[in-house]
Amino acid sequence: MRKKSSQARNNRAKIKPKLAVWKFASCDGCQLSLLDCEDELLGIAEIIEIANFAEASRHVLPGPYDLSLVEGSITTSHDADRIKDVRNQSRHLVTIGACATSGGVQALRNYAREEEYRKYVYAQPDYISALATSTPISNHVKVDFELQGCPINKTQLLEVISAFLHGRKPNINSYSECVDCKLDGNVCVMVAHGTPCLGPITHAGCGSICPRFNRGCYGCYGPQDSSNPRALGDWMVSMKRASPDFVSRSLQTYYTGNKTFHEASEDFQKNREKAEALGETESLVGRDTDREDTNRKDT
Amino acid sequence: MSSDSEIKIKAGIRPGAQSGLKTRTIKVDYLARVEGEGSLYIRTKGQEIEEVQFKIFEPPRYFEALLRGRDLTEACDITSRICGICPIAYQMSAVQAMESALGIELTNEICELRRLIFCGEWIESHTLHVYMLHAPDFLGFEDAITMAKKYPKVVSQGLQLKKIGNDLMKLVGGREIHPINVKVGGFYKLPDPSQLRKMLEPLKQARDIAAETVRFVANLEFPDFERDYEFVSFFHPKEYPINSGRIISNRGLDIEVPSYLDHFQELHVARSNALHSVLKERGEYLVGPLARYFHNEARLPENVRECARDINFEVKDCRNPFKSIIVRSLEILFACEESLRIIEAYSARGPAFVNYEVKAGIGHGCTEAPRGLLYHRYEIGSDGKIKEAKIIPPTSQNQKTIESDLFEVVRHYFSSSENELRHRCEQTVRNYDPCISCATHFLKIEREDANP
Ligand code: SF4
Ligand code: SF4
């Protein structure tokens, strides 16, 4: 028996699983999380062959790859083709971050006219070729797991890598931010200070950093599994914690490509317009945005 | 997919070209260890290079367009998503612009803390570049991981240094990528002085590692290559500039931030998704560590200057772009020193933020990102919503200069082997630590040669 296991070890030492990291429209932040694993990086490289990671290395091994990490959203037709190629070469494909999982903040173009955006930014809009939308990877190919966050959490990233390499399901909690926030023993900013907080509808994973810094969660980890943004928004508006405009904008940022967030956001947008037509803006703007916290003495 | 080291040299008459013209193509797919996709086109006639074009293909994300209609408090977090490698620079330029539009005066303590978190970013970003992206070039390794086999101590020290920069950003900002604590008027919460003081020991270690880094990179082999740049950076009479100063150059530019757009202009070059920024009067210029050091060397702490003297590094050496790795290392040392100074004097006396009233206005913000000046301009309506946004990142300012560097490098290494030439061209681009968030990395060199 002992002999067998040492043989297995030898085999393992010879053939290391191959990891590839791919980038689409993004800020590089999620893949940087891997390089930010300063304590683990050299150890990871011992057991995994970093076979294709352009930001870090010139060394490129041909596919297939055991695990592909994909950052960024699809915004050009060239990228729409490229992701298919990546999928074909990958045994497992995991998206990392809001861009890859939901289209990212650049998905705001999906509700505007891409052409108008293009004209606003570029003097020669004809030189630019891009799709009218920014879409998540799962709209284009099969995805084996989606790791949320803008940016992702590096401990969760290590868990995902190790889970896939051991053929098990990643152990990532899908409950809301509020759960972690309570476990961390934070003072609830919504209860104690009246600061609007998206914690109840947001996927846990960041370590409840905003409440820890006296700030309301702004939803950069996207929706938790059974998220109900309408109910939270209605409550915040009725309790004068936030204006419909604030709710609508908050839901329309890093996870604007998410259907639940976006549909709720449109409702609050309509509410705002209705209120404006009735001349109620004053009362509704009452507890708007972060500006309002500035009147509160910091603790 | 072809490997990054593939070189193809095609010789032959290009269809449709003037008779006698020969096309040679050097193709380098996936220019690695930069954040960008570019292609390079070089046309030569005999010994003369007729044209060099360095093109960037970055899928556009339209930040300036999508910021319109957002609240002025949101620009800080949204623009940080332009770049995960220098989010603090984006946050700082954004809040500064809003503060200037609203007429907010910050307390000294808030200014110092902002400088501190920026130092964290300089340490992190510069160390990433020096150890993981640039040093392997000089030493002939594919990446830092293979370099670690030959230089285990060097690489693990580099990682340690990088981590200390990240820890600093995390303590002040909440997390290292897209921190959450910066807001218009100050911070959401002041860091706890006793927590910050725990960084003193690690920072002292970081300072030692940084000094060693300077000595290590000084011993690399540098090509004998110089250019007469127009260096553009902040100048500050009292400090090595990060968050404030006048914008100056060695050719007479001397302006305040709000008149930035009177002097600089962005050009949109065909078939490229990036905008080139030029000085209206004179064209290309250079921003970044070389320019900062060139203008502000005298304001570095004495031990940093001494460290530079020990390795015989002089201000005029800033003309060699390959030596940017030395200046980055000296700036890491400075950032460690500066962080120590700020933490030692810090006592969390003041308010975390300054109150303000919303009003309509125009605001400008400019800071020294690790890669150079980063300019933001916003027009705010009376409802606090952004009406117009303009962002000019350092890489678009350096793009024309990168092109000219490549032109000179090709001339310099004209007769060397294709391998050597390709390597030099890649390295030339990496000298700038270009941060062009984009899809793929692609450097293609085409040479058209008139010689039969
Ligand atoms: S999800 Fe956020 S951090 Fe990750 S690449 Fe996209 S913008 Fe950057
Ligand atoms: S502060 Fe936010 S995340 Fe924390 S418990 Fe309250 S609502 Fe939930």
PDB file of N, CA and C and ligand atoms in Angstrom, chain A residues 177-178 181-182 187-190 197 199-200 211, ligand 2:
ATOM      1  N   GLU A 177     -24.557  39.273   3.082  1.00  0.00           N
ATOM      2  CA  GLU A 177     -23.530  40.022   3.778  1.00  0.00           C
ATOM      3  C   GLU A 177     -23.887  40.225   5.253  1.00  0.00           C
ATOM      4  N   CYS A 178     -25.189  40.404   5.526  1.00  0.00           N
ATOM      5  CA  CYS A 178     -25.612  40.646   6.908  1.00  0.00           C
ATOM      6  C   CYS A 178     -25.153  39.523   7.842  1.00  0.00           C
ATOM      7  N   CYS A 181     -21.641  40.047   8.619  1.00  0.00           N
ATOM      8  CA  CYS A 181     -21.537  41.303   9.364  1.00  0.00           C
ATOM      9  C   CYS A 181     -21.882  41.062  10.838  1.00  0.00           C
ATOM     10  N   LYS A 182     -22.955  40.274  11.076  1.00  0.00           N
ATOM     11  CA  LYS A 182     -23.338  39.926  12.446  1.00  0.00           C
ATOM     12  C   LYS A 182     -22.265  39.063  13.103  1.00  0.00           C
ATOM     13  N   VAL A 187     -21.360  46.921  14.458  1.00  0.00           N
ATOM     14  CA  VAL A 187     -22.565  47.696  14.761  1.00  0.00           C
ATOM     15  C   VAL A 187     -23.286  47.889  13.435  1.00  0.00           C
ATOM     16  N   CYS A 188     -24.578  47.579  13.388  1.00  0.00           N
ATOM     17  CA  CYS A 188     -25.308  47.700  12.119  1.00  0.00           C
ATOM     18  C   CYS A 188     -25.460  49.179  11.756  1.00  0.00           C
ATOM     19  N   VAL A 189     -24.912  49.566  10.626  1.00  0.00           N
ATOM     20  CA  VAL A 189     -24.936  50.992  10.264  1.00  0.00           C
ATOM     21  C   VAL A 189     -26.347  51.454   9.920  1.00  0.00           C
ATOM     22  N   MET A 190     -27.172  50.534   9.466  1.00  0.00           N
ATOM     23  CA  MET A 190     -28.535  50.920   9.091  1.00  0.00           C
ATOM     24  C   MET A 190     -29.353  51.178  10.356  1.00  0.00           C
ATOM     25  N   CYS A 197     -27.936  50.557   3.551  1.00  0.00           N
ATOM     26  CA  CYS A 197     -26.955  49.483   3.422  1.00  0.00           C
ATOM     27  C   CYS A 197     -27.552  48.364   2.579  1.00  0.00           C
ATOM     28  N   GLY A 199     -26.386  45.400   2.507  1.00  0.00           N
ATOM     29  CA  GLY A 199     -25.990  44.134   3.109  1.00  0.00           C
ATOM     30  C   GLY A 199     -27.021  43.014   3.019  1.00  0.00           C
ATOM     31  N   PRO A 200     -28.317  43.315   3.315  1.00  0.00           N
ATOM     32  CA  PRO A 200     -29.304  42.235   3.318  1.00  0.00           C
ATOM     33  C   PRO A 200     -29.479  41.524   1.970  1.00  0.00           C
ATOM     34  N   PRO A 211     -19.514  48.137   6.450  1.00  0.00           N
ATOM     35  CA  PRO A 211     -20.000  48.436   7.802  1.00  0.00           C
ATOM     36  C   PRO A 211     -18.860  48.629   8.816  1.00  0.00           C
TER      37      PRO A 211
HETATM   38  S1  SF4 C   2     -24.555  47.060   8.500  1.00  0.00           S
HETATM   39 FE1  SF4 C   2     -25.444  46.369   6.553  1.00  0.00          FE
HETATM   40  S2  SF4 C   2     -24.534  44.348   6.251  1.00  0.00           S
HETATM   41 FE2  SF4 C   2     -24.234  44.828   8.413  1.00  0.00          FE
HETATM   42  S3  SF4 C   2     -26.034  43.967   9.482  1.00  0.00           S
HETATM   43 FE3  SF4 C   2     -26.529  46.093   8.998  1.00  0.00          FE
HETATM   44  S4  SF4 C   2     -27.606  46.005   7.058  1.00  0.00           S
HETATM   45 FE4  SF4 C   2     -26.515  44.037   7.277  1.00  0.00          FE
END
